Tab-separated table of C-alpha atoms in Angstrom:
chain	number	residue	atom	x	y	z
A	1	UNK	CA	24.633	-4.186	18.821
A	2	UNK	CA	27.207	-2.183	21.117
A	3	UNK	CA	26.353	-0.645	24.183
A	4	UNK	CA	27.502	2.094	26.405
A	5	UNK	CA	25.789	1.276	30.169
A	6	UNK	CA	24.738	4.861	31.763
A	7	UNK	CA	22.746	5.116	35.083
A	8	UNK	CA	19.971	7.527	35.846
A	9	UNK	CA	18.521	7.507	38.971
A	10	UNK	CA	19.818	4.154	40.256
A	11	UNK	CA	19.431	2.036	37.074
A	12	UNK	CA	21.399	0.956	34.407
A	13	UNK	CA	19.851	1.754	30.815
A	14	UNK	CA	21.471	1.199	27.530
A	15	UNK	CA	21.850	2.351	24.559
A	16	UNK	CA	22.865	1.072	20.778
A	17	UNK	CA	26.541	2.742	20.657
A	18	UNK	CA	27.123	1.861	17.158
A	19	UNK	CA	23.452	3.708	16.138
A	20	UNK	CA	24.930	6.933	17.831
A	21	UNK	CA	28.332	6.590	16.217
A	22	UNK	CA	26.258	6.727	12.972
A	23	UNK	CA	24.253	9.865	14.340
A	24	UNK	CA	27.803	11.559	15.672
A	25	UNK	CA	29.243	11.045	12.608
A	26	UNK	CA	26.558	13.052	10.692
A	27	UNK	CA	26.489	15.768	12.903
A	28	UNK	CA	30.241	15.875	13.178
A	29	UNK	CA	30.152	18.764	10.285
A	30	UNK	CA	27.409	20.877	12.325
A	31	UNK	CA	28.757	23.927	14.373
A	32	UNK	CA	27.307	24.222	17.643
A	33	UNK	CA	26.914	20.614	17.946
A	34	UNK	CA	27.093	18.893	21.547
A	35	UNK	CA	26.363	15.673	23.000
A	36	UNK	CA	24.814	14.451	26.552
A	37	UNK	CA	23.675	11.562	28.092
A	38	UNK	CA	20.182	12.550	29.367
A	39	UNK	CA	17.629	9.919	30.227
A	40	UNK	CA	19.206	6.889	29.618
A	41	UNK	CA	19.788	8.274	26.157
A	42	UNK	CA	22.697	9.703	23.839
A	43	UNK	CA	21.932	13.004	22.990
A	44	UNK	CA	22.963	15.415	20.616
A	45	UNK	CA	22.116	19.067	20.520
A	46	UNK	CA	22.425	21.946	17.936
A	47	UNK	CA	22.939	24.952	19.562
A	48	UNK	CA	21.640	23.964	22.871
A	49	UNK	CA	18.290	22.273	21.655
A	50	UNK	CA	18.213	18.531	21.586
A	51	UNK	CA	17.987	16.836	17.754
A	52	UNK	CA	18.390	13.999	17.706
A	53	UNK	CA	18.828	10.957	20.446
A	54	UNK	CA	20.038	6.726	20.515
A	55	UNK	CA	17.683	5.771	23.206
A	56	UNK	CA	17.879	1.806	23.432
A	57	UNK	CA	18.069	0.724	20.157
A	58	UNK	CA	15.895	3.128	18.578
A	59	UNK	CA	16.635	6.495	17.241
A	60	UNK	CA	14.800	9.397	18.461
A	61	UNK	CA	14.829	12.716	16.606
A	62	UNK	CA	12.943	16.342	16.875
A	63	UNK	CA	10.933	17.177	14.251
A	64	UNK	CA	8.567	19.429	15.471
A	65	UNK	CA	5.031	19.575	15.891
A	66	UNK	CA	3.952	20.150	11.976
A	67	UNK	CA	5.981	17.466	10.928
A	68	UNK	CA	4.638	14.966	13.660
A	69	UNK	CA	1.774	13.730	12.033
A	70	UNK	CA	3.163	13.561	8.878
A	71	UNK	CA	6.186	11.170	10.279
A	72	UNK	CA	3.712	9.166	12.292
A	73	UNK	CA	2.033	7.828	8.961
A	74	UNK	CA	5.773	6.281	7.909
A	75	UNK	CA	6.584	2.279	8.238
A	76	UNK	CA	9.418	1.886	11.336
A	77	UNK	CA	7.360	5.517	13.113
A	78	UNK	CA	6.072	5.578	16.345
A	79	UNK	CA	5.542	8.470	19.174
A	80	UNK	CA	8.237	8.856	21.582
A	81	UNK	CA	6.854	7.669	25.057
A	82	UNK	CA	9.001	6.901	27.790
A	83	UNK	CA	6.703	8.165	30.039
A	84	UNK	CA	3.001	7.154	29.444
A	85	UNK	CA	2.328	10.273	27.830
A	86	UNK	CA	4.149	10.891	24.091
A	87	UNK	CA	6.006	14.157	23.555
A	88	UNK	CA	4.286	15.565	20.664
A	89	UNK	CA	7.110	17.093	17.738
A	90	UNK	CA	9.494	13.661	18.915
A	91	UNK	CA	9.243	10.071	17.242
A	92	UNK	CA	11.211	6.817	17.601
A	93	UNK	CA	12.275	5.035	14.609
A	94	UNK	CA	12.746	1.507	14.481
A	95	UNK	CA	15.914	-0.184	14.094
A	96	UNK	CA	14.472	-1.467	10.481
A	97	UNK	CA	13.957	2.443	9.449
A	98	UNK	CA	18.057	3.502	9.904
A	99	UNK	CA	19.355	0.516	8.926
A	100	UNK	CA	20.888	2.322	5.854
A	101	UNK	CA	22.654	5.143	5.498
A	102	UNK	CA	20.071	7.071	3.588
A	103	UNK	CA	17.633	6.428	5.941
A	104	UNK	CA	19.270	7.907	8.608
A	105	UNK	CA	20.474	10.642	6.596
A	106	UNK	CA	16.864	11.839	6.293
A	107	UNK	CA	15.710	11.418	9.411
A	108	UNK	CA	18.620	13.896	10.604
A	109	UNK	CA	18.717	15.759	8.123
A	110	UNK	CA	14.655	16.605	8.972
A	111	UNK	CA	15.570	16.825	12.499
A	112	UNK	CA	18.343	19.453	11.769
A	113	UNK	CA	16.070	21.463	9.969
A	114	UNK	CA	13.496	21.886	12.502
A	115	UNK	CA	15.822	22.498	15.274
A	116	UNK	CA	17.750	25.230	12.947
A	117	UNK	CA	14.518	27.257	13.794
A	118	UNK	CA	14.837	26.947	17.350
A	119	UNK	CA	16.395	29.810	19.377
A	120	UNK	CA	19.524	28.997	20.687
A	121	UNK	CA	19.063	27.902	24.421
């Protein structure tokens, strides 16, 4: 697994560089596409709104609040919590659920949708 070292706050966090290579790459085609570090994560935004993020070696994408549930129920799925307190609309997929290229390819492409309702910010 690569890693790119970023500090936040006095400490060194890391994050799977290779995992948001693969996440760049699909985005790549995207106008209004960005990317920040933010967190200790790689982020990438569409139009100002975040859509997707490599935090550690998971992937974290948007998907909005209807879709949260729904996501929750699927193997590799789990709330994204950094903090003790999930943010509702986000999930973390395990390392097992992006292994391929189609699986990653969904899990974007749902992110992308939801955040192509957003408002530009």
């Amino acid at each position: 697994m690569g890693n790119n070292e970023f500090s936040q706050a006095g400490m060194a966090m890391a994050f799977d560089s290779t995992l948001a290579e693969r996440v760049r790459d699909r985005l790549a085609s995207l106008e209004g596409v960005t990317e920040k570090k933010l967190f200790g994560c790689a982020c990438f935004l569409l139009r100002g709104n975040v859509v997707a993020g490599v935090w550690r070696h998971w992937l974290v994408v948007r998907v909005g609040r209807e879709e949260y549930e729904y996501a929750l129920r699927e193997r590799y799925v789990n709330p994204f919590d950094i903090t003790g307190k999930p943010l509702r609309g986000w999930v973390r997929i395990e390392p097992e659920g992006v292994e391929r290229d189609e699986q990653l390819d969904d899990w974007i492409g749902r992110a992308v949708r939801f955040v192509s309702t957003l408002p530009a910010a």
